[in-house]
Coordinates of C-alpha atoms in Angstrom, one line a residue:
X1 CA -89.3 -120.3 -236.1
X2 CA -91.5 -122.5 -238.5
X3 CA -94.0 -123.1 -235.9
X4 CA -94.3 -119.7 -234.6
X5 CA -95.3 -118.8 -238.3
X6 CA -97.8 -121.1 -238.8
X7 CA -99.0 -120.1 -235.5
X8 CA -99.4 -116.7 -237.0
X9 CA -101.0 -118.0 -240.1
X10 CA -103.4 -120.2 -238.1
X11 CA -104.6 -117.0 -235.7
X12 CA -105.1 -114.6 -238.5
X13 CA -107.1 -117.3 -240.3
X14 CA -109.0 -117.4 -237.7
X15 CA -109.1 -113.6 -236.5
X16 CA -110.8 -113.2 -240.1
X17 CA -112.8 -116.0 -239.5
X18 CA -114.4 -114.4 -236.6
X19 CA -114.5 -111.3 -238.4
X20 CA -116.4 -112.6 -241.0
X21 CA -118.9 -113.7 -238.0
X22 CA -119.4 -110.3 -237.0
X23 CA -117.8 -111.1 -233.5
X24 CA -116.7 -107.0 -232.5
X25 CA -112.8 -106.2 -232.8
X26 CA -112.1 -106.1 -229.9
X27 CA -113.6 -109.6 -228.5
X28 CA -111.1 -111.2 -231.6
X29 CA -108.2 -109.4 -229.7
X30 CA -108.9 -110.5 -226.4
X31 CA -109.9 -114.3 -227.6
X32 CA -106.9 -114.6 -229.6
X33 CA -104.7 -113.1 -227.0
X34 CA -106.9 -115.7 -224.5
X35 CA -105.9 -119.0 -227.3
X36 CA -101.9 -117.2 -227.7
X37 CA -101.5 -117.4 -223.7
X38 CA -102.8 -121.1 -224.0
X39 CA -100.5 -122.4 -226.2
X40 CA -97.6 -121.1 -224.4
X41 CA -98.4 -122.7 -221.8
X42 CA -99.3 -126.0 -223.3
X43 CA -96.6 -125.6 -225.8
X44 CA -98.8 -127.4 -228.5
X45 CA -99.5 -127.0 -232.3
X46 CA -102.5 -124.8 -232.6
X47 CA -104.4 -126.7 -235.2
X48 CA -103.7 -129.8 -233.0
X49 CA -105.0 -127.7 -229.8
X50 CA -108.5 -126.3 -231.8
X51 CA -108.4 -127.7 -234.8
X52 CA -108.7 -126.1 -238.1
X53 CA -109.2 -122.5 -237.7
X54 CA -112.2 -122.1 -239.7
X55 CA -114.3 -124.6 -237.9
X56 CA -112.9 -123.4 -234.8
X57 CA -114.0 -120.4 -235.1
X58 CA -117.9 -121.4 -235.8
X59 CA -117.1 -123.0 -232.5
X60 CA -116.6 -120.4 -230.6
X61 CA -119.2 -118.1 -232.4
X62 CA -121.5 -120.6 -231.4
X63 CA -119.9 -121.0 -227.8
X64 CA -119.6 -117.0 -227.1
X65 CA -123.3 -116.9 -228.2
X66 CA -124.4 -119.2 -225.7
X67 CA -121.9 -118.0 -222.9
X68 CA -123.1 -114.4 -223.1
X69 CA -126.7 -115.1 -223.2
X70 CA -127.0 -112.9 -226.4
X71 CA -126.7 -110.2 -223.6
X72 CA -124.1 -110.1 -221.7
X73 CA -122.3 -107.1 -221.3
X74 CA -119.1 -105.4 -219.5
X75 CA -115.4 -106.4 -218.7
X76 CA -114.8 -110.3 -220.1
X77 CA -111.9 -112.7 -218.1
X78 CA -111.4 -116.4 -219.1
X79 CA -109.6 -118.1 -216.6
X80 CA -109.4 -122.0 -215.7
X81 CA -108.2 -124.5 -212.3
X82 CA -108.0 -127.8 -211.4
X83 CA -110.9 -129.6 -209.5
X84 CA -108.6 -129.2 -206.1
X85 CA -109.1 -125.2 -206.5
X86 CA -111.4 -124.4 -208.8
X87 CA -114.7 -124.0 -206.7
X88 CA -112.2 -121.8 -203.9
X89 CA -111.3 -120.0 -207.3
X90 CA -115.3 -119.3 -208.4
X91 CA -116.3 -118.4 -204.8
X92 CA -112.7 -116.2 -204.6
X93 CA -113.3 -114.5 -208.0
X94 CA -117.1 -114.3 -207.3
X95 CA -116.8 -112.0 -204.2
X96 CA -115.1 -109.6 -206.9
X97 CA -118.1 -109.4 -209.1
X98 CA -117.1 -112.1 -211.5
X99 CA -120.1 -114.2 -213.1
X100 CA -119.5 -117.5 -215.0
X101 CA -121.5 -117.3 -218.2
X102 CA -120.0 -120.7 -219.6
X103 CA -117.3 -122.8 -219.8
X104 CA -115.5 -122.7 -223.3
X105 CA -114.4 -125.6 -225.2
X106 CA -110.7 -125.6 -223.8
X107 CA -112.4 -126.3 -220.3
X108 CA -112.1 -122.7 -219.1
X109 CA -114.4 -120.3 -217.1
X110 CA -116.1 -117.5 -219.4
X111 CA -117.0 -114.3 -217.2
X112 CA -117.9 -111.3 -217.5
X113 CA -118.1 -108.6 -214.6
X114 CA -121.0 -105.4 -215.1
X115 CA -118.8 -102.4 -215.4
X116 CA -121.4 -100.2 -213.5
X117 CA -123.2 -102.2 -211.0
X118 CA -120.8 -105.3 -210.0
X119 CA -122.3 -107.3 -207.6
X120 CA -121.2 -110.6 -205.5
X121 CA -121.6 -114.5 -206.8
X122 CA -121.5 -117.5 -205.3
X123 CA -121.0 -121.0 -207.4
X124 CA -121.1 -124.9 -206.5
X125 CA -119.5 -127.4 -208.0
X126 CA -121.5 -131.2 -208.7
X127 CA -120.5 -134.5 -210.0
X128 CA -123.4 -135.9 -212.1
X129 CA -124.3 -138.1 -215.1
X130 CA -125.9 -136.6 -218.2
X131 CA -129.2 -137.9 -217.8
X132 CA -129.2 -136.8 -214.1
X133 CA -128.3 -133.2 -214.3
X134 CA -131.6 -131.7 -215.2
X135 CA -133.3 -133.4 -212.0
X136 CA -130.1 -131.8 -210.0
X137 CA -131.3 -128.3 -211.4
X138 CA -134.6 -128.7 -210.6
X139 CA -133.7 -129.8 -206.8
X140 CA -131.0 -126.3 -206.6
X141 CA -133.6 -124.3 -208.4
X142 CA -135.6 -123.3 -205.2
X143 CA -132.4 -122.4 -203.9
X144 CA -131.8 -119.7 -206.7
X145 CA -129.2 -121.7 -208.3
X146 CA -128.8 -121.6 -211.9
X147 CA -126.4 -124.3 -214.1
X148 CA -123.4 -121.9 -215.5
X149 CA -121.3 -124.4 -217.1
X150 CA -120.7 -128.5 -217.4
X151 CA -117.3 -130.0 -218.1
X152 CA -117.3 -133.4 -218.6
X153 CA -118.6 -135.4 -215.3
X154 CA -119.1 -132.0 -213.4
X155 CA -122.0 -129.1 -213.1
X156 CA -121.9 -126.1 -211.7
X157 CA -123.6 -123.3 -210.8
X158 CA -124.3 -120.2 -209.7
X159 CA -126.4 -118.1 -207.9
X160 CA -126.0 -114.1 -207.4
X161 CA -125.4 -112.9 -203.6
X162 CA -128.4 -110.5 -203.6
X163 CA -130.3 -113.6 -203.3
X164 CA -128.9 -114.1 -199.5
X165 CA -128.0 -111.0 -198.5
X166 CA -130.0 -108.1 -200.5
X167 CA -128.3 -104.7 -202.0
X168 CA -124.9 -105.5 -199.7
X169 CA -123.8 -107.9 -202.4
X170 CA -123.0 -104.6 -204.2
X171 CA -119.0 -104.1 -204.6
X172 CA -118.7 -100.3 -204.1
X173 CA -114.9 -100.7 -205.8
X174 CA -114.0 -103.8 -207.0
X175 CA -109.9 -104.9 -207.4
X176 CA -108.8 -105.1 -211.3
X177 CA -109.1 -108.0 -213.5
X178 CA -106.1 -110.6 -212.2
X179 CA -103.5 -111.1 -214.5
X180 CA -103.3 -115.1 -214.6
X181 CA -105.5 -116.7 -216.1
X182 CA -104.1 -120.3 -215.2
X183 CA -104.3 -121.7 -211.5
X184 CA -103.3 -124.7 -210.6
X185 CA -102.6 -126.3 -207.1
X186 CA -99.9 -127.8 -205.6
X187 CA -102.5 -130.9 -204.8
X188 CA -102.5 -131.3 -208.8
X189 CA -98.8 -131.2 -209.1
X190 CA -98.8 -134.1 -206.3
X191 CA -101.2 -135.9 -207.9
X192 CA -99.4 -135.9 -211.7
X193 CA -95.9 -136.8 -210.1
X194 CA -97.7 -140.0 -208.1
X195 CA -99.6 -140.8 -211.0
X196 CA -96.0 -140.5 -213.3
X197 CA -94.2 -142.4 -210.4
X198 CA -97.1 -145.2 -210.4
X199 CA -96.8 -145.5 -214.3
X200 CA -93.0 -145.8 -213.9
X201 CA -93.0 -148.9 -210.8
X202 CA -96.0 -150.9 -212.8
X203 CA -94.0 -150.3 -216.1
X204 CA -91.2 -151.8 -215.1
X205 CA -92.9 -154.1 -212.6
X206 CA -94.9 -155.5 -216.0
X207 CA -91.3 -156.0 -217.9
X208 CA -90.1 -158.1 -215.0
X209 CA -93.2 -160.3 -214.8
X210 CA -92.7 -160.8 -218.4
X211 CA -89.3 -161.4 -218.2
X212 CA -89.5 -164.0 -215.6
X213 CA -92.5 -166.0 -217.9
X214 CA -89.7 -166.1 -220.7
X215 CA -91.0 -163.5 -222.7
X216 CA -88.0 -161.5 -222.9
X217 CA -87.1 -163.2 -226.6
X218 CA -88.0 -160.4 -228.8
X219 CA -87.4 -157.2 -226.7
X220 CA -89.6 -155.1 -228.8
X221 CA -92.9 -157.0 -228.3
X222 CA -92.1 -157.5 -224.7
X223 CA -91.3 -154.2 -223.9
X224 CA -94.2 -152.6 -225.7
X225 CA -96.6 -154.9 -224.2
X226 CA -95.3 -154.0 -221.1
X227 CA -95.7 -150.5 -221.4
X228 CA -99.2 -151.3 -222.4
X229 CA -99.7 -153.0 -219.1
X230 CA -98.0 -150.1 -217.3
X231 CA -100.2 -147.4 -218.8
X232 CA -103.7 -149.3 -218.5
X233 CA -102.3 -149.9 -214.7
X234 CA -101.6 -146.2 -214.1
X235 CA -104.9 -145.3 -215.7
X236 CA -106.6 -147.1 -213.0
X237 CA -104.5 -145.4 -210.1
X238 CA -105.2 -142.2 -211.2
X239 CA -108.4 -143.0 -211.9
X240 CA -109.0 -144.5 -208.0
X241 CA -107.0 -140.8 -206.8
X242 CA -109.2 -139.0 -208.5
X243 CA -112.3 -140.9 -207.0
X244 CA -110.7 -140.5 -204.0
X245 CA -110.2 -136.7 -204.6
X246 CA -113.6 -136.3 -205.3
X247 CA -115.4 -138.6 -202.8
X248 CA -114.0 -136.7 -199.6
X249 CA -115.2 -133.1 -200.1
X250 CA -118.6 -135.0 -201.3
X251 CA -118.6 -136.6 -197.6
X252 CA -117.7 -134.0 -195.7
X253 CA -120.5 -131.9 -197.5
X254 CA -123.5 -134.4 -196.6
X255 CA -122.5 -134.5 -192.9

C-alpha cells in the first residue's frame, strides 16, 4: 500500500512537472499511463526506474522534443522488443502506418501514425560504434534511409515506403493502435533461463574449486568470492550468446 502511494505521489509530481513544461494534457495522460504500465511490469520503485521526478521530467521534455521533430503530429504508441523481434516488430508495425520518431530513455520505440494520410515504413536495424555511425548514415543516405533512433550498440533507421513503391504505400484503413506495448520472444526467454542456468553451474562450479584449494575456512569470504567468480563467468556467456545472436542475422545479410 506504501509503495503504491508514493507511486502516486511520484507521478503527480511529475504530471505537474510536465505541466509546468507546457507538454498538452493529454500527452501527460498518455506518458504517465505509458511509465504506470512499465512499472507493472518491471515491478520497480519509480524513482529508482526514472529517477527524481522533476529531472525526469526535463528529460522527457527534452526527449519528446527531439522525438517529434518539433512537428510531429497524429495518434502517438510507445512500444518496445527484444533484439530477436524487434526489427520483425518495426517492419510489422510499419506496414500499419507506424513511424519511429525516437527511442525514449527506457529503450522504447516513440511513434506516431498521421491520422489523415497514414502511409507504409520500412526500418533496419545496425550494430555500430559511436564514432562510426555517422559514416553508416552517410552510406544508407542514397538509399533514403534516415537514423530514427540509437540504443546503446545499435542504429536504426527508417525509410518511408513511397520511396520504393510510390502512392501504393498509402493504407486506405489502417487496423487500430495494438494494445501491448511490450513484446518479447520466446528466443529471449531461452536465452535469460541459459544465461540463469550458466550463472548457477559456474557458481557452484567456483565454490567447489575453492573448496578443494582449502578455502572453505571462512564460508562467508569463500562463498562470496565464489559468487563473484560465478557472475563475472556468466557475464561472459551471455555476453558470447549475445555475439552469437547478433553475428548470424549479420552473416546471413551480407551473403
Amino acid at each position: 500500500m506504501s509503495g503504491t502511494y508514493f507511486d502516486e505521489l511520484y507521478f503527480d509530481e511529475l504530471a505537474v512537472r510536465l505541466r509546468e513544461a507546457g507538454v498538452p494534457a493529454e500527452r501527460i495522460v498518455a506518458t504517465v499511463d505509458d511509465l504506470r504500465a512499465y512499472l507493472a511490469d518491471s515491478g520497480g520503485d519509480p524513482e529508482e526506474e526514472f529517477g527524481p521526478a522533476a529531472a525526469f521530467a526535463e528529460h522527457l521534455v527534452a526527449t519528446t522534443d527531439h522525438a517529434d521533430g518539433g512537428t510531429a503530429t497524429g495518434e502517438r504508441w510507445t512500444w518496445t522488443a527484444d533484439i530477436f523481434t524487434d526489427q520483425q516488430r518495426l517492419n510489422e508495425f510499419g506496414e500499419q502506418g507506424w513511424e519511429v520518431q525516437g527511442i525514449d530513455r527506457l529503450g522504447r520505440f516513440v511513434c506516431t501514425r498521421d491520422p489523415e494520410h497514414p502511409q507504409r515504413w520500412e526500418y533496419r536495424r545496425e550494430v555500430v560504434t559511436p564514432t562510426g555511425r555517422d559514416a553508416l548514415t552517410q552510406r544508407l543516405a542514397p538509399e533514403g534511409w534516415e537514423p530514427c533512433g540509437t540504443w546503446f550498440c545499435y542504429a536504426y533507421y527508417k525509410r518511408p515506403h513511397a520511396a520504393l513503391v510510390g502512392p501504393e504505400a498509402k493504407i486506405g484503413d489502417p487496423p487500430p493502435r495494438p494494445g501491448r506495448r511490450l513484446f518479447f520472444s520466446p528466443a529471449l526467454y531461452g536465452f535469460a533461463a541459459v544465461a540463469f542456468t550458466a550463472a548457477v553451474v559456474l557458481g557452484l562450479s567456483s565454490l567447489a574449486v575453492l573448496d578443494r584449494a582449502g578455502l572453505d575456512d571462512d564460508d562467508g569470504p569463500s562463498t562470496l568470492l565464489g559468487m563473484a567468480v560465478g557472475a563475472l563467468s556468466a557475464l561472459v556467456v551471455i555476453g558470447a550468446i549475445a555475439a552469437i545472436a547478433e553475428l548470424i542475422p549479420r552473416r546471413r545479410r551480407r551473403r
